[in-house]
JSON list of C-alpha atoms in Angstrom, two decimals:
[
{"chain": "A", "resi": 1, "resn": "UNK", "atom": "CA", "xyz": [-5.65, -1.90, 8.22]},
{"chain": "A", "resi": 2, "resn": "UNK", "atom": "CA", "xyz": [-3.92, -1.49, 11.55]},
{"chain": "A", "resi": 3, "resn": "UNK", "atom": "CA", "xyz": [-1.63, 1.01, 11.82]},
{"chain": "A", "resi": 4, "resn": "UNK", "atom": "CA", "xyz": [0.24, 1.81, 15.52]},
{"chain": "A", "resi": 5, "resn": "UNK", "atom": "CA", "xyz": [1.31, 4.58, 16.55]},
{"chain": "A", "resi": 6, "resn": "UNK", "atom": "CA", "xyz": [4.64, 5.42, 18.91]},
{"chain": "A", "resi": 7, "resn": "UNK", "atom": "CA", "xyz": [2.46, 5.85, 21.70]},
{"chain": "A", "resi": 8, "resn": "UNK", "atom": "CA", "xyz": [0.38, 2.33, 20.58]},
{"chain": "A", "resi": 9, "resn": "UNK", "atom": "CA", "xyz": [3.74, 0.33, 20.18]},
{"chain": "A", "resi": 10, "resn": "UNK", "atom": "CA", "xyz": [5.06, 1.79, 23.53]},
{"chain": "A", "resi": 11, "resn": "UNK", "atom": "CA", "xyz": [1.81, 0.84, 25.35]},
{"chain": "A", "resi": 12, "resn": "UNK", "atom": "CA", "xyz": [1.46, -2.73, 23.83]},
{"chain": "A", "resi": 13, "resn": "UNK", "atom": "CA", "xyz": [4.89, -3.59, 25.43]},
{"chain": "A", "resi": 14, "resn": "UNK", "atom": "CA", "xyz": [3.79, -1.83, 28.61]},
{"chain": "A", "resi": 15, "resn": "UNK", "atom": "CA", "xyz": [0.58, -3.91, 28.96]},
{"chain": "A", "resi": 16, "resn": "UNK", "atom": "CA", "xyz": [1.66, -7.21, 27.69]},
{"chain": "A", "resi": 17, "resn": "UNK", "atom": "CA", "xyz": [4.10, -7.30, 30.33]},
{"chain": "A", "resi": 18, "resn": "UNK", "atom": "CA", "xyz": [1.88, -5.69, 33.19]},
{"chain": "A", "resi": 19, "resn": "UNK", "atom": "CA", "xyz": [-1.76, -7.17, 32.40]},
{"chain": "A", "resi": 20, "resn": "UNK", "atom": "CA", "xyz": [-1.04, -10.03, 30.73]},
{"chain": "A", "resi": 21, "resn": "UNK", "atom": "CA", "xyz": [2.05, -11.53, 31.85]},
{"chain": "A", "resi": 22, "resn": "UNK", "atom": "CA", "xyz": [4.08, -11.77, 28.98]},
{"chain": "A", "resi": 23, "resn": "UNK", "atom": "CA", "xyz": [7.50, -10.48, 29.93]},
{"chain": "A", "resi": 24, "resn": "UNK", "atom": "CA", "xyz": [9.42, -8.22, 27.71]},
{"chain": "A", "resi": 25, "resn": "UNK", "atom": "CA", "xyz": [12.59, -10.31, 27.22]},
{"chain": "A", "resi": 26, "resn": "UNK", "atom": "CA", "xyz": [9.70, -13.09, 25.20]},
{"chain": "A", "resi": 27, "resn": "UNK", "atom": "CA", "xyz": [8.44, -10.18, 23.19]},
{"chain": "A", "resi": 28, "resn": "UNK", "atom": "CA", "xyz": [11.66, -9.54, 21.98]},
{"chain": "A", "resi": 29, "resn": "UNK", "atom": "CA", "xyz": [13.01, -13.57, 21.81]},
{"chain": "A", "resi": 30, "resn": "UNK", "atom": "CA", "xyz": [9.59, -13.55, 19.68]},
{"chain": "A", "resi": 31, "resn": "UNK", "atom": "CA", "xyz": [10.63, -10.25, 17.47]},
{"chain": "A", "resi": 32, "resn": "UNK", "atom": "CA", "xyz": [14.58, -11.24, 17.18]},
{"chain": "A", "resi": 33, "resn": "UNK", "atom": "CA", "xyz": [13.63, -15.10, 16.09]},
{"chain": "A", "resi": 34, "resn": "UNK", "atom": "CA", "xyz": [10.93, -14.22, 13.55]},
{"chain": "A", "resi": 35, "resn": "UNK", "atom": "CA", "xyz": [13.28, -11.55, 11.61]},
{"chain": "A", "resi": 36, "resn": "UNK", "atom": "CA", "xyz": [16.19, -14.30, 11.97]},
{"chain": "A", "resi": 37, "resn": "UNK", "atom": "CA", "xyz": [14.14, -16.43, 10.10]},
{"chain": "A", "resi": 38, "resn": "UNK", "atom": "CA", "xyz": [13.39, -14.30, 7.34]},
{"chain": "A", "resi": 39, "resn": "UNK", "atom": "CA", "xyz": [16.80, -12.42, 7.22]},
{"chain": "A", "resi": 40, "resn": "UNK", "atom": "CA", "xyz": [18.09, -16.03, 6.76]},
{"chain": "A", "resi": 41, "resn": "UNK", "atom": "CA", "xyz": [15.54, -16.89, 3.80]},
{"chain": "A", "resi": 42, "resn": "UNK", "atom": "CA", "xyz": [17.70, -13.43, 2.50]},
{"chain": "A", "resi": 43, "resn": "UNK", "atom": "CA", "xyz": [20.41, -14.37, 2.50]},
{"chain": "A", "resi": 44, "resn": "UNK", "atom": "CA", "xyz": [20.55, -17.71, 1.13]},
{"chain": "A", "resi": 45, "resn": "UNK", "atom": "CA", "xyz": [18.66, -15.67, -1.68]},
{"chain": "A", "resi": 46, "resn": "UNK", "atom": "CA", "xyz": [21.30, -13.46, -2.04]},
{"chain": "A", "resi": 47, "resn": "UNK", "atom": "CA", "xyz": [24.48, -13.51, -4.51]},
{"chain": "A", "resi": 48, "resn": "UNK", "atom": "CA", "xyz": [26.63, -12.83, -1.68]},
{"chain": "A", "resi": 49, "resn": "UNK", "atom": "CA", "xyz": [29.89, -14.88, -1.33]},
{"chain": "A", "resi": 50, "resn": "UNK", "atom": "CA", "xyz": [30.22, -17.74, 0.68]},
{"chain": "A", "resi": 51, "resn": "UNK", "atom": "CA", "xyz": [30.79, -16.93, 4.08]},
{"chain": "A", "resi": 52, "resn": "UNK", "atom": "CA", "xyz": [29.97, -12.87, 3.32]},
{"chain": "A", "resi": 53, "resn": "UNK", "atom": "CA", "xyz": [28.70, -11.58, 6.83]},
{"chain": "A", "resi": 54, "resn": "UNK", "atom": "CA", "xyz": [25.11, -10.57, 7.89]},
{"chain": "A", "resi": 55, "resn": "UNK", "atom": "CA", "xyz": [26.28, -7.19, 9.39]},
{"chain": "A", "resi": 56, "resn": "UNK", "atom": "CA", "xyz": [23.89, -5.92, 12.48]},
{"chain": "A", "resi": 57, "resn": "UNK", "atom": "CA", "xyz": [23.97, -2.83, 13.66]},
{"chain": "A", "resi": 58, "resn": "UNK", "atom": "CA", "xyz": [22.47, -2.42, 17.11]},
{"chain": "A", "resi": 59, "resn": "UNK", "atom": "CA", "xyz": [21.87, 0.82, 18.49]},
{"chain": "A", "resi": 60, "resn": "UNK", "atom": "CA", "xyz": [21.47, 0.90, 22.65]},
{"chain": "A", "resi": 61, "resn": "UNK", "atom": "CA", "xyz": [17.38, 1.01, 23.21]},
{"chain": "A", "resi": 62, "resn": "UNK", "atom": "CA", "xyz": [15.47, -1.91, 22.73]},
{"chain": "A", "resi": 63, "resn": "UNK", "atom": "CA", "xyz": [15.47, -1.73, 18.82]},
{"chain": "A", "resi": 64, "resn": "UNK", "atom": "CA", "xyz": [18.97, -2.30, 19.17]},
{"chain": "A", "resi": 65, "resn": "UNK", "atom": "CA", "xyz": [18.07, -6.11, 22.00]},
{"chain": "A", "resi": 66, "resn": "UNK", "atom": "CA", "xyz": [16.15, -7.12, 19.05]},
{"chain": "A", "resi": 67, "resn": "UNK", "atom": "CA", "xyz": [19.36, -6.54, 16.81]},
{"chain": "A", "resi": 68, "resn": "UNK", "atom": "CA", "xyz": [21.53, -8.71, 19.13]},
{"chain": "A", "resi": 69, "resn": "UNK", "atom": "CA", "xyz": [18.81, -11.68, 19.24]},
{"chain": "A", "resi": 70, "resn": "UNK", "atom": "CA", "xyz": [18.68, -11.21, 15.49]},
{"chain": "A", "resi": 71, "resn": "UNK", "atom": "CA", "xyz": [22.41, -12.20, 15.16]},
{"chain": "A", "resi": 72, "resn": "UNK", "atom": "CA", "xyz": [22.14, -15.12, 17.87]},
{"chain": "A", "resi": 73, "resn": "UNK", "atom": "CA", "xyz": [19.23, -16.88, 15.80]},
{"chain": "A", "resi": 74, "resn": "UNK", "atom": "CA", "xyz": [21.68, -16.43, 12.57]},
{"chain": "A", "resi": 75, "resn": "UNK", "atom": "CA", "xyz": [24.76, -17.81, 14.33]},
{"chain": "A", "resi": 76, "resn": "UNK", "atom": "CA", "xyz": [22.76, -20.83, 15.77]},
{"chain": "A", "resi": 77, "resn": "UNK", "atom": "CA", "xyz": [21.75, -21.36, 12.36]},
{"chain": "A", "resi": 78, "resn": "UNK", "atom": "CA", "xyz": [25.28, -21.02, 10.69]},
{"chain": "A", "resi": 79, "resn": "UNK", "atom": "CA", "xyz": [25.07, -17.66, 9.19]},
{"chain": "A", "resi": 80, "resn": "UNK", "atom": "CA", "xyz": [27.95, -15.55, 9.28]},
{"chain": "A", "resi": 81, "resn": "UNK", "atom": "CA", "xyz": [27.02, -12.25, 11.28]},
{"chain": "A", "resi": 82, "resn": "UNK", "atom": "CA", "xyz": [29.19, -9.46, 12.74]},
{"chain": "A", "resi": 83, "resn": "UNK", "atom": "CA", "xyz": [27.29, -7.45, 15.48]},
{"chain": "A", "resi": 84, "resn": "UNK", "atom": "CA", "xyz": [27.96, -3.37, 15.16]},
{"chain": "A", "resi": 85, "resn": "UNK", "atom": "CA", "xyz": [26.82, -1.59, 18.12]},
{"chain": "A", "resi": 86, "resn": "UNK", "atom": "CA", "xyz": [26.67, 1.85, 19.06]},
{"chain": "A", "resi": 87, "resn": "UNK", "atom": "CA", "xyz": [26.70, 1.37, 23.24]},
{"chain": "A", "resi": 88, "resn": "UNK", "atom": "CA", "xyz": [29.01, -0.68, 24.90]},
{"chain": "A", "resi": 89, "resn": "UNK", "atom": "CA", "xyz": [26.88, -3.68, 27.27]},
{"chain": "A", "resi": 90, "resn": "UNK", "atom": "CA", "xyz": [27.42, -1.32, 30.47]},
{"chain": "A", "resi": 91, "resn": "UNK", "atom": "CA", "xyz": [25.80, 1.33, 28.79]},
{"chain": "A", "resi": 92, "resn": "UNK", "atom": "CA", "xyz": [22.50, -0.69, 27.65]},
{"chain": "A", "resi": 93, "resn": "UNK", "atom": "CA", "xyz": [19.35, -1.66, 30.13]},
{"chain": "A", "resi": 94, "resn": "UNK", "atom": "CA", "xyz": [16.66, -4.22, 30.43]},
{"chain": "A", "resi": 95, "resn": "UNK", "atom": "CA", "xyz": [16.50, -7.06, 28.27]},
{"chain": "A", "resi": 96, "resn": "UNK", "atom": "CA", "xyz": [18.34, -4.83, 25.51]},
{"chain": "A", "resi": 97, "resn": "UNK", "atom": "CA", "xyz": [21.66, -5.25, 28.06]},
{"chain": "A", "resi": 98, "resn": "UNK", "atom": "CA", "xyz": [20.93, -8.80, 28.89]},
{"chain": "A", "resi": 99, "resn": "UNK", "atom": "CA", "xyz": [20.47, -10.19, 24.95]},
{"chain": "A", "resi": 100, "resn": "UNK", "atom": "CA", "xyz": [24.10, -7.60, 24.39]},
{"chain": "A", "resi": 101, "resn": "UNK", "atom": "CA", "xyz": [25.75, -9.83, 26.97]},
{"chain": "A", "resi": 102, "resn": "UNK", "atom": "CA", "xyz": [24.22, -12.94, 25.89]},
{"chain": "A", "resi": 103, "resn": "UNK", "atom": "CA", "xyz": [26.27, -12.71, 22.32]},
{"chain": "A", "resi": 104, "resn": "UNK", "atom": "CA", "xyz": [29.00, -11.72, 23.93]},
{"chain": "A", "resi": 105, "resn": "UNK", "atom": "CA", "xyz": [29.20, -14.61, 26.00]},
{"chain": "A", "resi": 106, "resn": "UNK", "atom": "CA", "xyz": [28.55, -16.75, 22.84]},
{"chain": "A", "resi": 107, "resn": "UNK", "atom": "CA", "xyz": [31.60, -15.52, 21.05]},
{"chain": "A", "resi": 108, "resn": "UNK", "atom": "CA", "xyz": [29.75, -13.32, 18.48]},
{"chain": "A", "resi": 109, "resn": "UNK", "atom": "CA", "xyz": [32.18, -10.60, 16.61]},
{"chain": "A", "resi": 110, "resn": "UNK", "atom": "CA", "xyz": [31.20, -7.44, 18.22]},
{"chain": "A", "resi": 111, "resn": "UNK", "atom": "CA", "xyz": [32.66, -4.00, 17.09]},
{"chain": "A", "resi": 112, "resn": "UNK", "atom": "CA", "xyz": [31.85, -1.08, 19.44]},
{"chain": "A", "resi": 113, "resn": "UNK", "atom": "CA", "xyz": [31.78, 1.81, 16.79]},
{"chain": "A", "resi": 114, "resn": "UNK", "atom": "CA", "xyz": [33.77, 5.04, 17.11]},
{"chain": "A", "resi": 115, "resn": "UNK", "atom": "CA", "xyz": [30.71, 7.25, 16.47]},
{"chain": "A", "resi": 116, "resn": "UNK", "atom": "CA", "xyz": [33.51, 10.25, 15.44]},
{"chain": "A", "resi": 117, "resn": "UNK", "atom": "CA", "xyz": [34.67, 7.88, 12.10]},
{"chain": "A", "resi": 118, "resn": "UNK", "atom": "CA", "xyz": [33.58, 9.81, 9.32]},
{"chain": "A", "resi": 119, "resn": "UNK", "atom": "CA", "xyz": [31.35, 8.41, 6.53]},
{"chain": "A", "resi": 120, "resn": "UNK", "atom": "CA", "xyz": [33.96, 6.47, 4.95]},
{"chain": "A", "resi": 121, "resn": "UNK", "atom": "CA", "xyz": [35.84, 4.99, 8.11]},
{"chain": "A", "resi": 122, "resn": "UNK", "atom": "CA", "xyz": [32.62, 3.08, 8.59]},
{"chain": "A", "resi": 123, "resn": "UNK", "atom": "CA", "xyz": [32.39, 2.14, 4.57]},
{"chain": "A", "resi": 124, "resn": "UNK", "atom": "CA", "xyz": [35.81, 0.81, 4.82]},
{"chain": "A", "resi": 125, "resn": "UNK", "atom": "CA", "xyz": [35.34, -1.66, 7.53]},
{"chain": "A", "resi": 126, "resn": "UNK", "atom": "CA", "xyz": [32.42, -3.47, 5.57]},
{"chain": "A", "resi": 127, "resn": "UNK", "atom": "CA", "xyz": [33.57, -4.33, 2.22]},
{"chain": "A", "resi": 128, "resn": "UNK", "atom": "CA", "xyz": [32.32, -8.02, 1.62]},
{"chain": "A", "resi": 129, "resn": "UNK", "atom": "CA", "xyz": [29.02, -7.94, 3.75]},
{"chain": "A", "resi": 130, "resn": "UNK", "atom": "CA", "xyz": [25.90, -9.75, 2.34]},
{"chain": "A", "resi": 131, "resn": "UNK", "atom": "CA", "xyz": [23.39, -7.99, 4.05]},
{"chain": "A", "resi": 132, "resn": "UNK", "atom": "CA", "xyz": [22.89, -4.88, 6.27]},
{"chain": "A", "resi": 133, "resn": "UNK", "atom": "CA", "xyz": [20.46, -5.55, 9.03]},
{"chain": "A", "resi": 134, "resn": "UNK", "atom": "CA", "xyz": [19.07, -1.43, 11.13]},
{"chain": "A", "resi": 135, "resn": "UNK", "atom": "CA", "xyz": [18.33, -2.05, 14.60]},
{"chain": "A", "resi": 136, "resn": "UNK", "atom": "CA", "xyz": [19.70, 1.11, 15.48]},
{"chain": "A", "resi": 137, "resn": "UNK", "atom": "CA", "xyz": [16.88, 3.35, 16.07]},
{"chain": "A", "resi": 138, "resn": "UNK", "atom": "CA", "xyz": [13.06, 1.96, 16.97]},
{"chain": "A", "resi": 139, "resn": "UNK", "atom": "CA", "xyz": [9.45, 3.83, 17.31]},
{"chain": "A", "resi": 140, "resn": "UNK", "atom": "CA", "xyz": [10.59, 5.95, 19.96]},
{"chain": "A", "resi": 141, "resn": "UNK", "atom": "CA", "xyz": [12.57, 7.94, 17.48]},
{"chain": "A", "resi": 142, "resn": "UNK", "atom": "CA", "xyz": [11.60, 11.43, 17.00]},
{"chain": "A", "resi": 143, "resn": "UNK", "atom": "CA", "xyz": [14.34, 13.42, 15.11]},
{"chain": "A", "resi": 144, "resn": "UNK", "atom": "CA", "xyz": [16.15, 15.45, 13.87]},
{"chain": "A", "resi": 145, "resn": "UNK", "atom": "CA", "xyz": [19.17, 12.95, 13.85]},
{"chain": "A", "resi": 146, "resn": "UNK", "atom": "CA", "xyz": [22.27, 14.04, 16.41]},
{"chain": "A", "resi": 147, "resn": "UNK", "atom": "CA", "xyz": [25.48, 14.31, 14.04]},
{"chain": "A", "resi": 148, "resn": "UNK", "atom": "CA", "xyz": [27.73, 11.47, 14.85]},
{"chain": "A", "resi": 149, "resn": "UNK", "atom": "CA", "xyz": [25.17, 8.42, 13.98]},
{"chain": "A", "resi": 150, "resn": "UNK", "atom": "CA", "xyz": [24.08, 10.72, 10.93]},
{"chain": "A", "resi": 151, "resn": "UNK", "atom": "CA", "xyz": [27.65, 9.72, 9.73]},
{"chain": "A", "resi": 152, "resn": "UNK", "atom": "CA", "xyz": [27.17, 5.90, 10.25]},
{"chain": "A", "resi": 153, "resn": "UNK", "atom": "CA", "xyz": [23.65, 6.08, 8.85]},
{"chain": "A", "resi": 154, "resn": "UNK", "atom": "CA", "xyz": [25.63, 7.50, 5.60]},
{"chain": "A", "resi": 155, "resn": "UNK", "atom": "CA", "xyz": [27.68, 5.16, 5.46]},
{"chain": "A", "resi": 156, "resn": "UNK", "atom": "CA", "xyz": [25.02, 2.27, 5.49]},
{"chain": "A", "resi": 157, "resn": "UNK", "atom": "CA", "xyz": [23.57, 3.99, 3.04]},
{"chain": "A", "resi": 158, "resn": "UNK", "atom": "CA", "xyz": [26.49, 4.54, 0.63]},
{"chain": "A", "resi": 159, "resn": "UNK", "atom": "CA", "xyz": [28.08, 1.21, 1.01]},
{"chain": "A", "resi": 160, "resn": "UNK", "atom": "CA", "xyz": [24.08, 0.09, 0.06]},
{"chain": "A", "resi": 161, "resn": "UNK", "atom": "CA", "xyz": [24.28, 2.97, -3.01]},
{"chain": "A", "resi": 162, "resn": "UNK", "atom": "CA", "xyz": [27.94, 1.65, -4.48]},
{"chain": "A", "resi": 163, "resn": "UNK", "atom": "CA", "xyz": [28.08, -2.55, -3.35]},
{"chain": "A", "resi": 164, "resn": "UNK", "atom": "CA", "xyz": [24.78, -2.82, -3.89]},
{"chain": "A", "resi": 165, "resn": "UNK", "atom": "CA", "xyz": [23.92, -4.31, -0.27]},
{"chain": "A", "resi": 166, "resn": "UNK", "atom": "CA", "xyz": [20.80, -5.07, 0.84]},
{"chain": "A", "resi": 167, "resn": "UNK", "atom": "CA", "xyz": [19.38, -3.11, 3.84]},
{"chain": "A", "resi": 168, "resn": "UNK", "atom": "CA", "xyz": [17.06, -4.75, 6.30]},
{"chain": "A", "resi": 169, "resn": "UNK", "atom": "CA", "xyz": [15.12, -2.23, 8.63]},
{"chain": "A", "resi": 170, "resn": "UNK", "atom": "CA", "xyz": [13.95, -3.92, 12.08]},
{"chain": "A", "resi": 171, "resn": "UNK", "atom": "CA", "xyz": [10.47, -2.02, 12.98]},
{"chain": "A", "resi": 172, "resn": "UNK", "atom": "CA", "xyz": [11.17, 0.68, 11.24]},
{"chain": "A", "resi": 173, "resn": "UNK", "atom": "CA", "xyz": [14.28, 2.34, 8.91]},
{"chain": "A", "resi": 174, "resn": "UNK", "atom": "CA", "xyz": [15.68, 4.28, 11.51]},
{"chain": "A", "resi": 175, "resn": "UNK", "atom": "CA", "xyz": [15.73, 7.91, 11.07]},
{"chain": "A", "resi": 176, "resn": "UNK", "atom": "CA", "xyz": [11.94, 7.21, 9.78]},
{"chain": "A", "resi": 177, "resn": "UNK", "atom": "CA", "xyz": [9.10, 9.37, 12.43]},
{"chain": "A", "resi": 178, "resn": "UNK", "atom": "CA", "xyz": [6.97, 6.46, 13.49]},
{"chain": "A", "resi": 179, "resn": "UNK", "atom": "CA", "xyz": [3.65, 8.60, 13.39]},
{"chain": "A", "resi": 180, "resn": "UNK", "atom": "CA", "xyz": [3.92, 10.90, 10.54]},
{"chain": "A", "resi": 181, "resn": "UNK", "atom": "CA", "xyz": [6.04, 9.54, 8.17]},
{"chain": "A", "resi": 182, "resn": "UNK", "atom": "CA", "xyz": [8.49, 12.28, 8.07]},
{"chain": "A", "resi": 183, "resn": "UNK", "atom": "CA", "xyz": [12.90, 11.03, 7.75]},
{"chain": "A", "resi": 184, "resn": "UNK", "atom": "CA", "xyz": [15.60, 12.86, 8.97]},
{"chain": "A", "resi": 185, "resn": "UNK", "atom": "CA", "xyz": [18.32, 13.48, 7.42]},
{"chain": "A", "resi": 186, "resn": "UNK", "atom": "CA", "xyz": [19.66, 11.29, 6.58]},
{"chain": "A", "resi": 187, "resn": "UNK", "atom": "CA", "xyz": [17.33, 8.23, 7.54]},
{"chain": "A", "resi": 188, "resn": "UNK", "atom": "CA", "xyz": [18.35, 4.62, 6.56]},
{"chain": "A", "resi": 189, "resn": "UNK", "atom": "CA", "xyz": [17.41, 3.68, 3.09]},
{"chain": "A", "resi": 190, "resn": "UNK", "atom": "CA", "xyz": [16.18, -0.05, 3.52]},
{"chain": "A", "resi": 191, "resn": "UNK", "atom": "CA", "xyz": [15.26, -2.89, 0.89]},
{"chain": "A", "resi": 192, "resn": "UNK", "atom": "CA", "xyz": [13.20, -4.51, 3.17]},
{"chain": "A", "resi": 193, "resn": "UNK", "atom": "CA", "xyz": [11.28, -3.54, 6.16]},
{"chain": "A", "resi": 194, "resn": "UNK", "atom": "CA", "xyz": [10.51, -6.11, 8.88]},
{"chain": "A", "resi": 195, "resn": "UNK", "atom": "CA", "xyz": [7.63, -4.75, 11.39]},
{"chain": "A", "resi": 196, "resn": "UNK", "atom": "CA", "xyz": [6.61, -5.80, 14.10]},
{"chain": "A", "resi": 197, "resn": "UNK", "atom": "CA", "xyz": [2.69, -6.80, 15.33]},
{"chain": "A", "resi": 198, "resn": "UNK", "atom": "CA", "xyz": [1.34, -3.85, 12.36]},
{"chain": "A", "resi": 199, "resn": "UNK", "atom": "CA", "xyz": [2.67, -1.52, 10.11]},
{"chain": "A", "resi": 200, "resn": "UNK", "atom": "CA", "xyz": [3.32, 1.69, 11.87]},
{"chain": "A", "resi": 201, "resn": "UNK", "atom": "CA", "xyz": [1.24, 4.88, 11.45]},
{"chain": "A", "resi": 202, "resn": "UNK", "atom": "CA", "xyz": [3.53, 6.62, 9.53]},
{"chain": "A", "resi": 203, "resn": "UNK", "atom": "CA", "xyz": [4.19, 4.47, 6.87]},
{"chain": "A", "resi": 204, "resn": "UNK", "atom": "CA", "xyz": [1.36, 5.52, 4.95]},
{"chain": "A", "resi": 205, "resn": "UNK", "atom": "CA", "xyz": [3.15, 8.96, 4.24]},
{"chain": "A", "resi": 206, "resn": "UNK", "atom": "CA", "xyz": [4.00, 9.74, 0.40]},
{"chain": "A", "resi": 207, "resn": "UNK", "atom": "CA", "xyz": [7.52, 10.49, 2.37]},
{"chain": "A", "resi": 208, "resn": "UNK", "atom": "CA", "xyz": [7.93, 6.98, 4.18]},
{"chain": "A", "resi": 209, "resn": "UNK", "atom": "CA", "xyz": [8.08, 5.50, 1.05]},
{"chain": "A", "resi": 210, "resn": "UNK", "atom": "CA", "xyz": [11.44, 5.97, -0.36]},
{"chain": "A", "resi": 211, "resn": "UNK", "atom": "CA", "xyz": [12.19, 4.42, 2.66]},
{"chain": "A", "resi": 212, "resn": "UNK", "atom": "CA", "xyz": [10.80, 1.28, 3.65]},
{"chain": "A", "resi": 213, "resn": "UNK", "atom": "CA", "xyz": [11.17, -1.22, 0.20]},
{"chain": "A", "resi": 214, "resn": "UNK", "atom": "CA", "xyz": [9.16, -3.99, 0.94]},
{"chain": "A", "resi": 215, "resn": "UNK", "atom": "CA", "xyz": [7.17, -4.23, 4.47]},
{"chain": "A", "resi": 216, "resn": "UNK", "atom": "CA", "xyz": [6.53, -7.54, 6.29]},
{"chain": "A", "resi": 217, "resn": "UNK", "atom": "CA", "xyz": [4.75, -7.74, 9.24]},
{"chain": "A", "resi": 218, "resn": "UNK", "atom": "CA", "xyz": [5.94, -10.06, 11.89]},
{"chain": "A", "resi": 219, "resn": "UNK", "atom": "CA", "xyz": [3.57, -11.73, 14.79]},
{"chain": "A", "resi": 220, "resn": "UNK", "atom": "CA", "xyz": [5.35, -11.40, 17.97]},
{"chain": "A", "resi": 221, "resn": "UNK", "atom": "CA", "xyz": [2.84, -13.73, 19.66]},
{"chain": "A", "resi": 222, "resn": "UNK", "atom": "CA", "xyz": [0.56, -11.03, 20.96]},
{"chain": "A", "resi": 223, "resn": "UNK", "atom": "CA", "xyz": [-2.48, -9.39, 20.02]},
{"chain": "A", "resi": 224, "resn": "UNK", "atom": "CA", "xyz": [-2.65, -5.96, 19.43]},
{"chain": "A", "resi": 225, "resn": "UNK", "atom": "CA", "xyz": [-6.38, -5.33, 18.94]},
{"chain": "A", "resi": 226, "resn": "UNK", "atom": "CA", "xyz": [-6.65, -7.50, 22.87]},
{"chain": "A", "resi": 227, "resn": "UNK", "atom": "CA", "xyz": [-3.96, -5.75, 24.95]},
{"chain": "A", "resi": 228, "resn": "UNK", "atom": "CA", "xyz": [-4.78, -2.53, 23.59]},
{"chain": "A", "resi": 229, "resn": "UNK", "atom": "CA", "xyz": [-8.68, -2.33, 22.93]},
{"chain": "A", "resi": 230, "resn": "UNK", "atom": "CA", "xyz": [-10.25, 0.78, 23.24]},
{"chain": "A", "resi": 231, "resn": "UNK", "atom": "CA", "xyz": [-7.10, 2.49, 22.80]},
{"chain": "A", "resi": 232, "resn": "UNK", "atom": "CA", "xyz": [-6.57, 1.68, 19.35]},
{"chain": "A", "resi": 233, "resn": "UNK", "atom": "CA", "xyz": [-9.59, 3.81, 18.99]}
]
């Protein structure tokens, strides 16, 4: 099976764009659209009350530009979605800053969160939500976990523990070490994990699993076996 490392994931983005010609923001149009679709297929699934929220929470690298195309795919498709971000649009670069300002412009509820709230200041502000969707922290991730978004990682994870919401982690639950395997503390606890091109290396650690539920690989309309060739080796 194919398994890609950070420095594999970082490079197939690099030479997509630079050899090939396919630009970043499509890569991530590709990655947001394909998780839409299936975070959609989730929630109608789910026993969540009508008009319950998809809540997205969007951290300020690129993990975090697939997050906001995530909740512009929902809204076109009329589901309910609140965007929580951790970086106001100034503060973001890249296609990352231009997919922040794109939902903005399209009237999507966006809550810049106070990263000093304790644990249960960011509970409190989610009580009805159908889903949880982590696009907080990608690949490039390599602990341990700075304090104030180890208090809004809690709190995803408790409202998960005591409502019983679903947690969707984009690439990877963030938290999660890409190559070995290894969380921090904390690290999101996810239901579902929605990869992109392969599974990662690390997810084939005895310690990943508590972590990553069910893992679905997404296409993102490139190859990663003909960008990268011999360096998959």
């Amino acid at each position: 099976m194919l398994c890609l490392t950070r420095q594999q994931a970082r490079s197939l983005d690099r030479l997509a764009s630079e050899i090939h010609g396919l630009a970043g923001c499509v890569l991530m149009e590709n990655a947001g659209l394909l998780a839409a679709l299936e975070i959609e297929r989730l929630y109608h699934a789910s026993a969540a009350a009508p008009q319950a929220p998809v809540i997205v929470f969007c951290g300020g690298g690129n993990n975090g530009g697939d997050g906001f195309v995530i909740a512009r795919q929902l809204q076109a498709r009329s589901v309910p979605v609140i965007v929580e971000c951790t970086h106001e649009v100034h503060g973001q670069r890249g296609d990352a800053r231009v997919n922040h300002q794109c939902a903005q412009t399209l009237g999507i509820p966006i809550h810049r969160i106070d990263l000093s709230d304790d644990a249960k200041a960011h509970r409190d502000r989610w009580p009805d939500a159908a889903l949880f969707v982590d696009a907080l922290l990608g690949t490039g991730f390599g602990g341990p976990m700075r304090a104030p978004l180890a208090q809004l990682i809690m709190a995803i994870n408790g409202a998960r523990a005591e409502a019983g919401t679903p947690t969707v982690a984009i690439d990877l639950p963030s938290g999660l070490d890409c190559d070995g395997g290894h969380p921090a503390e904390p690290t999101i606890v996810a239901d579902q994990t929605l990869t992109f091109v392969a599974e990662k290396a690390g997810f084939g650690s005895s310690q990943a699993h508590p972590f990553l539920g069910q893992v679905t690989v997404l296409p993102i309309g490139v190859s990663a076996a003909r960008v990268l060739g011999e360096d998959l080796s």
